[in-house]
mmCIF file of C-alpha atoms in Angstrom:
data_model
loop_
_atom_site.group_PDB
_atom_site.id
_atom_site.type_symbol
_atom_site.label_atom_id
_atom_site.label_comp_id
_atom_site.label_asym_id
_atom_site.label_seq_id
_atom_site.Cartn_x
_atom_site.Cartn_y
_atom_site.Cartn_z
ATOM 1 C CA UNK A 371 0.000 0.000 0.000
ATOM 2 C CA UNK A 372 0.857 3.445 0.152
ATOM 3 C CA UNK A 373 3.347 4.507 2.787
ATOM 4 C CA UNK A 374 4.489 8.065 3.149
ATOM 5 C CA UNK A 375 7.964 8.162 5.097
ATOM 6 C CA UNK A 376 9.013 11.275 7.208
ATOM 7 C CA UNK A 377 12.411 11.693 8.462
ATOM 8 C CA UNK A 378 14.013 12.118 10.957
ATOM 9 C CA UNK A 379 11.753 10.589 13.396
ATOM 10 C CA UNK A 380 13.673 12.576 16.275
ATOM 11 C CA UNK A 381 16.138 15.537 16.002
ATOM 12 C CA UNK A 382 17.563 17.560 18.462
ATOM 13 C CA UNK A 383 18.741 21.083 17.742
ATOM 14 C CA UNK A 384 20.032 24.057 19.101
ATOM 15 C CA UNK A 385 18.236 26.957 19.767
ATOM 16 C CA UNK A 386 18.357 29.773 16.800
ATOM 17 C CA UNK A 387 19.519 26.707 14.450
ATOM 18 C CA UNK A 388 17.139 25.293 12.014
ATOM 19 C CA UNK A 389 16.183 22.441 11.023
ATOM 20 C CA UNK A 390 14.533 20.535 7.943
ATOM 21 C CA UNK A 391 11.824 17.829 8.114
ATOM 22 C CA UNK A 392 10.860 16.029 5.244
ATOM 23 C CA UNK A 393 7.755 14.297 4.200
ATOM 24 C CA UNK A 394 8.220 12.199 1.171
ATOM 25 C CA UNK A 395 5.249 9.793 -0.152
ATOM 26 C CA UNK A 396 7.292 6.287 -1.623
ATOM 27 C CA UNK A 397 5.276 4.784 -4.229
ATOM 28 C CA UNK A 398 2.230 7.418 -5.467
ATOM 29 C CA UNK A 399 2.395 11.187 -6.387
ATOM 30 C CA UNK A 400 0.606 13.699 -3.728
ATOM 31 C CA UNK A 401 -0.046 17.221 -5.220
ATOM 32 C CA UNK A 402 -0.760 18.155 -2.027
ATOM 33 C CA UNK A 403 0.352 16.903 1.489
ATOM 34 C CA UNK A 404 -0.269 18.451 4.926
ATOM 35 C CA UNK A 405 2.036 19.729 8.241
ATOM 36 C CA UNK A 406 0.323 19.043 11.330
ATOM 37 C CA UNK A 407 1.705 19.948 14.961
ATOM 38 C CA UNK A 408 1.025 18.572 17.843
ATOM 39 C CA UNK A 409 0.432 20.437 21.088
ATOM 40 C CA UNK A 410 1.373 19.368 25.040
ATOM 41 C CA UNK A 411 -2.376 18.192 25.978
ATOM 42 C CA UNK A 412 -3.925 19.256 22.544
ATOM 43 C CA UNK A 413 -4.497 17.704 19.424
ATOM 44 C CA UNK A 414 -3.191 17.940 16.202
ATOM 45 C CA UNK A 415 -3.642 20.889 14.439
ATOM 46 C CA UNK A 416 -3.264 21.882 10.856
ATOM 47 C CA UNK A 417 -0.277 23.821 10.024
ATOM 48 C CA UNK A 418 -0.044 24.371 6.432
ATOM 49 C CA UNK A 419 -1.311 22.683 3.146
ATOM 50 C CA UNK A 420 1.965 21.923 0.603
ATOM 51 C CA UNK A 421 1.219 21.988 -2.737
ATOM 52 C CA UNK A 422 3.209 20.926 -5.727
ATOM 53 C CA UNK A 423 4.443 23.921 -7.531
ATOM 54 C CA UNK A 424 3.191 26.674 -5.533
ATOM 55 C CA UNK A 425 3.331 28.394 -2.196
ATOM 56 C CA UNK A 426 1.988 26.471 1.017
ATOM 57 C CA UNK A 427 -1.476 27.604 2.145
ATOM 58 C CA UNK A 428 -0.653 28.464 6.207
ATOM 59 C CA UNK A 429 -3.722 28.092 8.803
ATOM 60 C CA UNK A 430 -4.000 31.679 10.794
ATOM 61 C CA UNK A 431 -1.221 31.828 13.456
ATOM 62 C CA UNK A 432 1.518 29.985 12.084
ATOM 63 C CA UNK A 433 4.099 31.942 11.032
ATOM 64 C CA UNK A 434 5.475 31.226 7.129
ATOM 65 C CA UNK A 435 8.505 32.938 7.929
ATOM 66 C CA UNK A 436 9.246 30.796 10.228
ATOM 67 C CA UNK A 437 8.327 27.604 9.660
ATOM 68 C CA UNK A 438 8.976 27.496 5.927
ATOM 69 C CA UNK A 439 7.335 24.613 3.578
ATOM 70 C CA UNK A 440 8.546 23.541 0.080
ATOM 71 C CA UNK A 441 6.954 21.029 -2.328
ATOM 72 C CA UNK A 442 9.371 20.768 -4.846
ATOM 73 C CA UNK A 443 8.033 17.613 -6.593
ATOM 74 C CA UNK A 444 4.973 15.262 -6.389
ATOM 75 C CA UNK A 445 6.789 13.107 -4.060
ATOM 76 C CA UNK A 446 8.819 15.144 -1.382
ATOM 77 C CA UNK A 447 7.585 18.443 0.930
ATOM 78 C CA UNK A 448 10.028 19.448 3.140
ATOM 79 C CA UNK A 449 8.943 21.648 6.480
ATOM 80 C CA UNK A 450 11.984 23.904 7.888
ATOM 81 C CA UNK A 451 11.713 25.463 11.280
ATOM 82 C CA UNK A 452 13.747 28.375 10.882
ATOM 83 C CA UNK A 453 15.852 29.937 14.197
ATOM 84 C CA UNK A 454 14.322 27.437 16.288
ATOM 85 C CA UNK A 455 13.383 28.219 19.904
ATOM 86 C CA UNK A 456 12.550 25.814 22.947
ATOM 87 C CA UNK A 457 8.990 26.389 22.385
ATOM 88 C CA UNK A 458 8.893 24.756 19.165
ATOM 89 C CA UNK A 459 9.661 21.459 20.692
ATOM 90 C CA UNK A 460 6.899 19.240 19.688
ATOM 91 C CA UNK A 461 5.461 16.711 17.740
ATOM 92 C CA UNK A 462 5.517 17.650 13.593
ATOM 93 C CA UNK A 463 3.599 15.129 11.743
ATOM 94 C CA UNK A 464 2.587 15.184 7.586
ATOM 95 C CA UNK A 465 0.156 13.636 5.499
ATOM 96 C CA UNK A 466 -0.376 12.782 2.101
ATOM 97 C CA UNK A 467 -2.902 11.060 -0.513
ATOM 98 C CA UNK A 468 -3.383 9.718 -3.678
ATOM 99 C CA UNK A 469 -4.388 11.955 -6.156
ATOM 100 C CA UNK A 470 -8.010 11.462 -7.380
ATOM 101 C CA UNK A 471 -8.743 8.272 -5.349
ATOM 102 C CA UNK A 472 -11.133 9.263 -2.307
ATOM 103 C CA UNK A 473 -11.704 6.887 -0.372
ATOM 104 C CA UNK A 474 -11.352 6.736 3.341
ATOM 105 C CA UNK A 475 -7.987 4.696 3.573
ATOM 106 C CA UNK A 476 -6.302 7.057 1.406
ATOM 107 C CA UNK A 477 -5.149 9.584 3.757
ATOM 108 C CA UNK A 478 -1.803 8.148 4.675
ATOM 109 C CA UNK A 479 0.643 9.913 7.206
ATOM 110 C CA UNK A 480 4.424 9.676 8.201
ATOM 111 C CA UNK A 481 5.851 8.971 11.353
ATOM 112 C CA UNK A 482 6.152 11.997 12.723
ATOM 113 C CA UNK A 483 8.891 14.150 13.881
ATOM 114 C CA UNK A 484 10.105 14.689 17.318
ATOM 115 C CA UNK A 485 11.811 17.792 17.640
ATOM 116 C CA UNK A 486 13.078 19.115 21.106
ATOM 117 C CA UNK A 487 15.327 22.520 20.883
ATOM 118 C CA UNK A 488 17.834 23.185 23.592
ATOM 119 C CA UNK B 944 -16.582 26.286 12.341
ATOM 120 C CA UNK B 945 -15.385 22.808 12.503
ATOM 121 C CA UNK B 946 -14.720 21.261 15.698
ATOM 122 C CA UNK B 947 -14.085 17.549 17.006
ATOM 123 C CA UNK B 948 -14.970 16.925 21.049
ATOM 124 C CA UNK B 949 -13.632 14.331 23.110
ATOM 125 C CA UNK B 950 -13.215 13.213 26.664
ATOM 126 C CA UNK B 951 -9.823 13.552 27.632
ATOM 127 C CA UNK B 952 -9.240 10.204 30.132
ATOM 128 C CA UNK B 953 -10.731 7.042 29.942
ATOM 129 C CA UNK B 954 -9.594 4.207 32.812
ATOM 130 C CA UNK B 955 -10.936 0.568 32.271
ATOM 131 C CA UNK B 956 -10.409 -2.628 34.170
ATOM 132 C CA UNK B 957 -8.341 -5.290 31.766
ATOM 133 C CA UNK B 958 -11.217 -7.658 29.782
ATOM 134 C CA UNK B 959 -13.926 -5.113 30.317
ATOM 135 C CA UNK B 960 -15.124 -3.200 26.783
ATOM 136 C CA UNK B 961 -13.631 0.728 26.410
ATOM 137 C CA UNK B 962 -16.085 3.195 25.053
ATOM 138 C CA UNK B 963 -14.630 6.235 23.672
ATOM 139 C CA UNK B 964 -17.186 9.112 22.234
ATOM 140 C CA UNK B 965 -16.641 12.212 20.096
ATOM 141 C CA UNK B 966 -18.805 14.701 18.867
ATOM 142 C CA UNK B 967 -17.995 16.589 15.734
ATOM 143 C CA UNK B 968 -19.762 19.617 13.775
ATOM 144 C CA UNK B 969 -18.808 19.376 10.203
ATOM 145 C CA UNK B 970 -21.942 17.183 8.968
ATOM 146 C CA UNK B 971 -20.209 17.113 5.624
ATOM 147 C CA UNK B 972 -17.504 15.417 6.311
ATOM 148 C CA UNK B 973 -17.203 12.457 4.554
ATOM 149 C CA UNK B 974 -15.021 10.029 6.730
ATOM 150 C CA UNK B 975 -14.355 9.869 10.354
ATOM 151 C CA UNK B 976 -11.429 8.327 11.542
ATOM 152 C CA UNK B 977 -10.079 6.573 14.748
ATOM 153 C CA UNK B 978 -6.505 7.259 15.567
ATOM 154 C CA UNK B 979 -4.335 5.385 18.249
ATOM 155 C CA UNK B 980 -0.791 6.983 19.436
ATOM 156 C CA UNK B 981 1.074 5.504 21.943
ATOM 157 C CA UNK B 982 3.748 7.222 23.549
ATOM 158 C CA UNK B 983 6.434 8.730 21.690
ATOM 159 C CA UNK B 984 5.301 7.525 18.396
ATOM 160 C CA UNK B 985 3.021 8.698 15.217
ATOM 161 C CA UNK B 986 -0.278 8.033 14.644
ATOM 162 C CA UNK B 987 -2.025 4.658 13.493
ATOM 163 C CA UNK B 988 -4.664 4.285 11.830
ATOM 164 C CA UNK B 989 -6.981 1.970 13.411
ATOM 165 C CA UNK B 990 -10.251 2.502 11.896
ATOM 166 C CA UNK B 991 -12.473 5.025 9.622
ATOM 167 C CA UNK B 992 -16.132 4.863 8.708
ATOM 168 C CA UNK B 993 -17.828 6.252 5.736
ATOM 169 C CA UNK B 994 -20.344 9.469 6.870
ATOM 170 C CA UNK B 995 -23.554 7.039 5.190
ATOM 171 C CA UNK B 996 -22.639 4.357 7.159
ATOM 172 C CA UNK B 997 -24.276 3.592 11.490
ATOM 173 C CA UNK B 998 -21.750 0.479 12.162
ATOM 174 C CA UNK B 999 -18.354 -1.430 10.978
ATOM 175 C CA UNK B 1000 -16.928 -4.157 13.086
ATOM 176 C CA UNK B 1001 -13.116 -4.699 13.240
ATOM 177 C CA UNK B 1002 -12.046 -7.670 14.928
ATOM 178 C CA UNK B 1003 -12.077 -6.370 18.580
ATOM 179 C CA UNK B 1004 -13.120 -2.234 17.550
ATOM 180 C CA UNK B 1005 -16.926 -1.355 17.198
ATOM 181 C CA UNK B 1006 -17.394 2.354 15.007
ATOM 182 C CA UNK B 1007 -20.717 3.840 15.867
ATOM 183 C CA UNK B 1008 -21.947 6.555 14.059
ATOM 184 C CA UNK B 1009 -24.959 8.431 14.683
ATOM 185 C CA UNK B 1010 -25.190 11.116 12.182
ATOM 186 C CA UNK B 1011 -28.240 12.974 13.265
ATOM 187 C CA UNK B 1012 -26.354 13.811 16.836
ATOM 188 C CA UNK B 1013 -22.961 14.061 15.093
ATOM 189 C CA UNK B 1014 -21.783 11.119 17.425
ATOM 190 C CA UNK B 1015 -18.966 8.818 16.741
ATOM 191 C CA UNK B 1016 -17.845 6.219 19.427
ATOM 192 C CA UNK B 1017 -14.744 3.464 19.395
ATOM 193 C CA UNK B 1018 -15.707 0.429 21.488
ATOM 194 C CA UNK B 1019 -12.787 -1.674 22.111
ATOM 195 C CA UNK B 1020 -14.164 -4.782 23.263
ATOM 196 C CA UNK B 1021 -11.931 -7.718 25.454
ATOM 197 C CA UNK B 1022 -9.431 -4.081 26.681
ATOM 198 C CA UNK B 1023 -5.706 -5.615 26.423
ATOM 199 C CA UNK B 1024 -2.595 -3.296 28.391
ATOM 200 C CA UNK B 1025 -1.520 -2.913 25.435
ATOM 201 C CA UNK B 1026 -4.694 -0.769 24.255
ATOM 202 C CA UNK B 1027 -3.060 2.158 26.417
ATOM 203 C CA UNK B 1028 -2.518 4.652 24.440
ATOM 204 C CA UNK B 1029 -4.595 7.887 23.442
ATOM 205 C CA UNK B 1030 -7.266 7.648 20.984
ATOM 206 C CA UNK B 1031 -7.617 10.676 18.644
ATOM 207 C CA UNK B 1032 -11.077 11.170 16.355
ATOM 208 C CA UNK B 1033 -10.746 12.759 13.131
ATOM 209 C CA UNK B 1034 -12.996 14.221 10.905
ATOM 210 C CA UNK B 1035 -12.342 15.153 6.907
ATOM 211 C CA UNK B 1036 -12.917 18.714 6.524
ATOM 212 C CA UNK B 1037 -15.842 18.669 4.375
ATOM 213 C CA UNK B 1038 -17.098 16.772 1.372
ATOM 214 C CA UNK B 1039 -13.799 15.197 -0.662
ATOM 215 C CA UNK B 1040 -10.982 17.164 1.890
ATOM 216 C CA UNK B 1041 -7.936 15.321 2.256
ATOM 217 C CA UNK B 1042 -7.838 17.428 5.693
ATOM 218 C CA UNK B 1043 -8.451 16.352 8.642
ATOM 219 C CA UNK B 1044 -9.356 17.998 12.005
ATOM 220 C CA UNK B 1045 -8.680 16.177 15.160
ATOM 221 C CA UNK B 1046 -10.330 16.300 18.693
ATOM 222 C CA UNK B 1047 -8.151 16.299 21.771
ATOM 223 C CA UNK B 1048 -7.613 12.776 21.766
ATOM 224 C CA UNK B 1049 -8.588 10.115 24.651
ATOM 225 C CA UNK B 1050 -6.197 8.961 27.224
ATOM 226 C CA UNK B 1051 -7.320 5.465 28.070
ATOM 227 C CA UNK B 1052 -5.404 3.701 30.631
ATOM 228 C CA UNK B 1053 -6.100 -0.231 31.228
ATOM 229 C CA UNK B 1054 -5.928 -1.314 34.909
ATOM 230 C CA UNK B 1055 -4.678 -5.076 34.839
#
């Protein structure tokens, strides 16, 4: 089936580093894939839609400066936290799916990203 | 707007059946989803139901769906240790969105 891979799975950095996550879909082309972030006690919440070609869409709040998203190709978005800080530690998970096929098994995501900034 | 409800702990005696509800808003969405994380890993899927659907049996998971009161539950039946984990509910973000939005997720903790 289709397996989307995300690396790496944990990274530490230094603080006013940054660092580059990618989200890379192995065997089917995604125009678009999606950044989520997860919260201490909260749930997952939508960062920014990639798409293929074009500049990410970013929910209200997160900052495109600094968290910066390229989808270069159909198979690969990459997610760079730029100067890092301690506060965004967390939990950085993508998603991607099939173009045109709908269906509810279809939505495949990575493994997520542990990041913790020192 | 759209927005997914859960409780946040659940605590269940080993062999007895785990119920976990959500409430969601978004009545088009067009799959709901059932997400286990345990900790310090990524999400799994464990199960999704289509928005026409009331009922699909998994092996040991139960999806109920009750569209008119927006009401989605996860029964895990025969609770194993191992089922600790949280439990997050997902909705697609309308009709044919490859977004999802994501309640608070469900702590469950198994007491052997």
């Amino acid at each position: 089936g289709a397996v989307v891979s995300q690396h790496p799975s944990r990274v530490i950095c230094k603080s006013g580093t940054s660092v580059k996550i990618e989200c890379r879909s192995l065997d089917f082309q995604a125009t678009t894939m999606f950044w989520y972030r997860q919260f201490p006690k909260k749930s997952l919440m939508l960062m920014a839609t990639s798409n293929e070609g074009s500049k990410a869409t970013y929910e209200q709040g997160v900052e495109k400066d600094k968290f910066l998203i390229n989808h270069a190709s159909l198979t690969l978005s990459t997610l760079t936290v730029t100067s890092a800080h301690p506060e965004d530690s967390s939990f950085y998970i993508c998603s991607a799916s099939v173009d045109s096929d709908y269906s509810g098994n279809t939505i495949y995501f990575g493994e997520g990203s542990w990041l913790t900034v020192v | 707007g759209e927005d997914v409800e859960q409780s946040l702990f659940l605590s269940v005696r080993e062999g007895d059946s785990s119920v976990i509800n959500c409430t969601y808003t978004d009545s088009s969405s067009t799959y709901l989803y059932w997400y286990k994380q345990e900790p310090g890993a990524g999400l799994q899927l464990l199960t999704y139901i289509f928005s026409n659907m009331d009922m699909k049996q998994d092996q040991r998971l139960t999806v109920l769906l009750n569209k008119k009161d927006k009401h989605l539950s996860l029964r895990i039946a025969d609770t194993q240790t191992g089922d600790s984990a949280i439990y997050f509910c997902a909705e697609t973000a309308g009709a044919g969105s490859y977004q999802l939005t994501f309640g608070k997720g469900t702590k469950l903790s198994v007491i052997p």
